[in-house]
Coordinates of C-alpha atoms in Angstrom, one line a residue:
M1 CA -72.6 76.3 242.8
P2 CA -69.4 74.5 241.7
G3 CA -68.9 71.0 242.8
T4 CA -67.1 67.8 242.2
G5 CA -69.6 66.2 239.8
A6 CA -70.7 63.7 242.4
R7 CA -74.5 63.4 242.6
I8 CA -77.1 61.7 244.9
Y9 CA -79.8 59.9 243.1
K10 CA -83.1 59.0 244.8
I11 CA -83.9 55.3 244.2
P12 CA -87.4 54.6 243.2
S13 CA -89.2 52.3 245.8
Y14 CA -92.7 50.8 246.2
S15 CA -94.2 49.6 249.5
D16 CA -97.1 47.6 250.6
E17 CA -97.9 45.1 253.4
R18 CA -95.3 42.7 252.1
G19 CA -92.5 45.3 252.5
T20 CA -90.6 47.5 250.2
I21 CA -88.9 47.0 246.9
A22 CA -86.2 49.4 245.4
I23 CA -85.5 49.3 241.7
L24 CA -82.1 50.2 240.0
E25 CA -82.4 50.2 236.2
W26 CA -79.4 51.7 234.4
E27 CA -81.4 52.9 231.4
K28 CA -83.8 54.8 233.7
L29 CA -81.7 55.7 236.7
L30 CA -78.0 54.6 236.8
P31 CA -75.7 56.9 234.7
F32 CA -73.7 53.8 233.3
P33 CA -74.1 50.1 232.5
I34 CA -72.9 47.9 235.4
R35 CA -69.8 45.8 234.6
R36 CA -68.8 45.0 238.2
M37 CA -70.4 44.9 241.7
F38 CA -68.9 44.5 245.1
Y39 CA -69.6 45.3 248.7
T40 CA -67.9 46.1 252.0
Y41 CA -69.2 45.2 255.4
L42 CA -67.8 44.8 259.0
V43 CA -65.6 47.9 258.4
P44 CA -64.5 49.2 261.7
T45 CA -65.8 52.8 262.3
A46 CA -62.3 54.3 262.6
E47 CA -61.2 52.8 259.3
I48 CA -61.0 54.7 256.0
R49 CA -61.6 53.1 252.8
G50 CA -61.3 54.2 249.2
E51 CA -58.7 57.0 249.1
H52 CA -58.2 56.7 245.4
A53 CA -59.7 57.8 242.0
H54 CA -60.3 56.0 238.8
K55 CA -59.2 57.4 235.4
H56 CA -62.1 55.8 233.5
C57 CA -64.3 53.8 235.9
E58 CA -67.5 55.4 237.3
Q59 CA -69.0 54.2 240.6
F60 CA -72.5 54.2 242.2
L61 CA -72.4 53.7 245.9
L62 CA -75.3 52.5 248.0
A63 CA -75.5 52.0 251.8
L64 CA -77.9 48.9 251.8
H65 CA -77.6 49.0 255.6
G66 CA -76.3 51.3 258.3
S67 CA -74.6 54.4 257.2
L68 CA -71.3 56.0 256.1
T69 CA -69.8 59.3 255.0
V70 CA -68.3 59.6 251.5
V71 CA -66.0 62.4 250.5
A72 CA -65.8 63.3 246.9
D73 CA -62.8 65.5 245.8
N74 CA -62.1 66.6 242.2
G75 CA -58.9 68.4 243.1
F76 CA -60.6 71.8 243.3
F77 CA -63.7 71.2 245.4
R78 CA -64.5 68.7 248.2
E79 CA -68.0 67.6 249.1
T80 CA -69.2 65.3 251.8
F81 CA -72.2 63.0 251.4
L82 CA -74.0 61.0 254.1
L83 CA -75.3 57.7 252.8
D84 CA -77.8 56.6 255.4
S85 CA -80.7 55.0 253.4
P86 CA -80.8 52.3 250.7
L87 CA -83.1 54.7 248.8
R88 CA -80.2 57.3 248.1
G89 CA -77.2 56.4 245.9
L90 CA -74.2 58.4 245.1
H91 CA -72.6 58.6 241.7
L92 CA -68.9 59.2 241.6
P93 CA -67.8 60.0 238.2
A94 CA -64.5 58.9 236.8
G95 CA -61.6 61.2 237.9
V96 CA -63.2 62.0 241.3
W97 CA -61.2 61.1 244.5
G98 CA -63.3 59.1 246.8
I99 CA -63.1 58.5 250.5
Q100 CA -65.4 56.3 252.6
Q101 CA -65.4 56.8 256.3
D102 CA -67.5 56.8 259.5
H103 CA -69.1 53.5 258.8
T104 CA -71.6 52.3 261.3
P105 CA -70.9 48.8 262.6
D106 CA -73.9 47.4 260.7
N107 CA -73.0 49.3 257.5
V108 CA -73.2 47.3 254.1
L109 CA -71.9 49.4 251.2
L110 CA -72.7 48.1 247.7
V111 CA -70.6 49.6 244.9
L112 CA -71.7 49.3 241.3
A113 CA -68.9 49.9 238.7
S114 CA -68.9 50.8 235.1
D115 CA -65.8 48.7 234.4
P116 CA -64.2 45.5 235.5
Y117 CA -61.3 45.6 237.9
D118 CA -58.2 47.1 236.3
P119 CA -55.3 48.0 238.6
N120 CA -54.0 50.5 236.0
D121 CA -57.2 52.6 236.3
Y122 CA -56.4 53.5 239.9
I123 CA -54.7 56.5 241.1
R124 CA -53.8 55.8 244.9
D125 CA -51.5 58.7 245.7
Y126 CA -53.2 62.0 246.3
A127 CA -50.2 64.1 245.1
E128 CA -50.2 62.1 241.9
Y129 CA -54.0 62.6 241.7
L130 CA -53.6 66.4 241.9
E131 CA -51.0 66.3 239.1
Y132 CA -53.3 64.1 237.0
V133 CA -56.2 66.6 237.4
K134 CA -53.9 69.6 236.6
G135 CA -53.0 67.9 233.4
K136 CA -56.6 67.3 232.3
P137 CA -58.0 69.7 229.7

């Protein structure tokens, strides 16, 4: 089935009477080395975040608490992913338009990025994004 290239990863975890630990190792699980991390929280449920694509930067999204919906769009296909567990992460490859929405009031979204912040890497206009995708080999 065709898709956007976005993919859910199961995060390995181990539990005992002391609680649970989840482990992210880029050599074993994450599809890229981490060069930047940020998180969002206290996002009102009606607000939409993201609404952009990166030309080069890849992202890995984890709902550490609460839940949200992520829409991935590659200009040809659109997929929706529910992030509702800290044991499931979503890889958004470079060149995929991402939208985060439907945040629960307690949501904390951690984003691991392959590159430092670069404003020139962003495509923030969807019509411009579609032209960018159309021009890719």
